[in-house]
Each structure stands twice: as structure tokens, then as C-alpha cells.
Coordinates of C-alpha atoms in Angstrom, one line a residue:
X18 CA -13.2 17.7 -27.9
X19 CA -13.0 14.1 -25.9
X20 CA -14.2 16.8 -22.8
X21 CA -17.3 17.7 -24.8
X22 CA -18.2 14.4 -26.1
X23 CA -18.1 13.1 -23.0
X24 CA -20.0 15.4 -20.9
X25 CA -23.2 15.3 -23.5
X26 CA -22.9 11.3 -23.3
X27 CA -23.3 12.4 -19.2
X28 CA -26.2 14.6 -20.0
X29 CA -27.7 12.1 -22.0
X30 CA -27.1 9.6 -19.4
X31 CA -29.0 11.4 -16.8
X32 CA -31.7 12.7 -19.1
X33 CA -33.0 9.2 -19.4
X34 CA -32.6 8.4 -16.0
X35 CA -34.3 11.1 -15.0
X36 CA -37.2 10.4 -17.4
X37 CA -37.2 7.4 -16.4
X38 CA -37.9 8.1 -12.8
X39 CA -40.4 11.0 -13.1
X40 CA -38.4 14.1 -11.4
X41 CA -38.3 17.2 -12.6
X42 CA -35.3 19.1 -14.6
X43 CA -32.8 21.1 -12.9
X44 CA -33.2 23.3 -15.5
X45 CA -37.0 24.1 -15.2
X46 CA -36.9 24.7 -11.6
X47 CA -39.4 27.5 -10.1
X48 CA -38.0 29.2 -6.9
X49 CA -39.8 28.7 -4.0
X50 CA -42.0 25.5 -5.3
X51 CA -42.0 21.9 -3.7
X52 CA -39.8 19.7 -5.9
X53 CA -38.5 16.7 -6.7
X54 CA -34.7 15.9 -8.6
X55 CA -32.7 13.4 -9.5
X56 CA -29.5 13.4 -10.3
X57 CA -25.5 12.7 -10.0
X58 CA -23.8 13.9 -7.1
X59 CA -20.5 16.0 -8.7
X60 CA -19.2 17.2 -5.2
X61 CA -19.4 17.2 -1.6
X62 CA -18.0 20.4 0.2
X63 CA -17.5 19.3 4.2
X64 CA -17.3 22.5 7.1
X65 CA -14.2 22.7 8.9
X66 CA -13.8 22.0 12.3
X67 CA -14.4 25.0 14.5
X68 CA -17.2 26.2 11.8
X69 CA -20.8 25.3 12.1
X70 CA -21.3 21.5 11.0
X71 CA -22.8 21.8 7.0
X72 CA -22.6 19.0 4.3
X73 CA -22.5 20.3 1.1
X74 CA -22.9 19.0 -2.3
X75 CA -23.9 19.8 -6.2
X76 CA -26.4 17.7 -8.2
X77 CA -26.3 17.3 -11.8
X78 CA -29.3 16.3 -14.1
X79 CA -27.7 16.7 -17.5
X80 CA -30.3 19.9 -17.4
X81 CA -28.3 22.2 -14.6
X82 CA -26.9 21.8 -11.2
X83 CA -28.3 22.2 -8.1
X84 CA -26.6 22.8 -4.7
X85 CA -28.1 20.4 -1.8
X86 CA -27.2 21.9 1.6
X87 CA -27.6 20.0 5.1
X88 CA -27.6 21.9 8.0
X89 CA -26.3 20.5 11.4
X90 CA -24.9 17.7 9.6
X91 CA -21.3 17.2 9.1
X92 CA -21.4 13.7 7.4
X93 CA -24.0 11.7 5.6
X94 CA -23.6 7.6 5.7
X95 CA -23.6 6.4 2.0
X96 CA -23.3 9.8 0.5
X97 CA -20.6 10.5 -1.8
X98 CA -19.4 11.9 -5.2
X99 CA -20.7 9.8 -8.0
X100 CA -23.7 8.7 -6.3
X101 CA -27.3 8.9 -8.0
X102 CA -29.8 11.1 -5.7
X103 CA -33.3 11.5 -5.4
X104 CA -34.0 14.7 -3.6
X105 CA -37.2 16.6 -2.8
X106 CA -38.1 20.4 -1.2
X107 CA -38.0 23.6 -2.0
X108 CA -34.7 25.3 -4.3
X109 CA -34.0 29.0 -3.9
X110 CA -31.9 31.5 -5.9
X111 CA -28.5 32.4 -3.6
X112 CA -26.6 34.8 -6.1
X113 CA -26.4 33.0 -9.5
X114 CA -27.0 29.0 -8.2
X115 CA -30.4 27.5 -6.6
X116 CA -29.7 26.0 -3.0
X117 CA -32.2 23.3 -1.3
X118 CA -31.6 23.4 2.0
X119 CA -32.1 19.9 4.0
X120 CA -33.9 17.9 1.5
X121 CA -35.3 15.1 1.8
X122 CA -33.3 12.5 0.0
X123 CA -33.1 8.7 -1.3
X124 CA -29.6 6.9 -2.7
X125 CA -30.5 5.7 -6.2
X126 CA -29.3 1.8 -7.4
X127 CA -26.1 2.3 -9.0
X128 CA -26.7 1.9 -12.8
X129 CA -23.7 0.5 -14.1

């Protein structure tokens, strides 16, 4: 019950952050079109050594998640979980997720 509470106090969170900057739900999304999120950064996945470098990490909106995905990269100064992202470029469908690969991307102010 606390669980629930707490993650549509989240969703409502970023909801009015993301109104309040302008970007567009996770949620409402069309494959293959230029766009621009905002949102929470819930994880950041690292390659291993040995692998090809890739940065990984999920965005949350409150809406939906997105997966950001940097090629060539195996570290990002100043990114990290918790962090509030602007991201823009295209999202695709890779099985049942959307993926942007190298977006473009500013580090929000921290809001509280």
C-alpha cells in the first residue's frame, strides 16, 4: 500500500515537472518521430569490460519509461540515478520497450 502511494506521489511529481517544462509524455510517444522527454533517471546499466563501451539507462515521466542508450560511451560526467533529464531524438520499439539511441541530453536543476 505505502509502495503504491508512493509511486503515484512520483508520477504526480514528474507530471508537473514535465508540464512545466513543455516535453512530451513517455506515454504518447510515436515511433520513429523527433522528440523531446523529461524525466527521472531510475537506472544506469554500464557494459563490461571486454564488451563494446554502452551507457545505459531508463527514464521515467510518471507517464512510461523510456530506455536512453549511448553508444561508444562507457561513462557520462554528472549522469546518475536520481537525476532529472531532458532528452531529445528519435524513440523506437525494441521488443516491448522504446529505446533512443544517443540522445541529445541536458541535466535538469535538482528540485528538492
Amino acid at each position: 500500500m505505502a509502495s503504491d502511494l508512493r509511486t503515484r506521489l512520483e508520477a504526480e511529481d514528474e507530471a508537473a515537472l514535465r508540464g512545466a517544462r513543455g516535453t512530451t509524455p513517455i506515454s504518447e510517444v510515436v515511433a520513429r518521430k523527433k522528440v523531446c522527454l523529461s524525466g527521472v533517471l531510475q537506472s544506469i546499466t554500464y557494459s563490461a569490460i571486454g564488451r563494446p563501451a554502452q551507457l545505459n539507462a531508463i527514464l521515467y515521466d510518471g507517464t512510461g519509461t523510456v530506455e536512453l542508450r549511448w553508444l561508444g560511451r562507457r561513462d557520462i560526467p554528472g549522469i546518475r540515478v536520481g537525476l532529472h533529464l531532458e532528452v531529445e531524438g528519435t524513440a523506437t520499439p525494441q521488443g516491448d520497450h522504446l529505446v533512443m539511441m544517443n540522445p541529445l541530453y541536458r541535466i535538469l536543476p535538482q528540485t528538492h
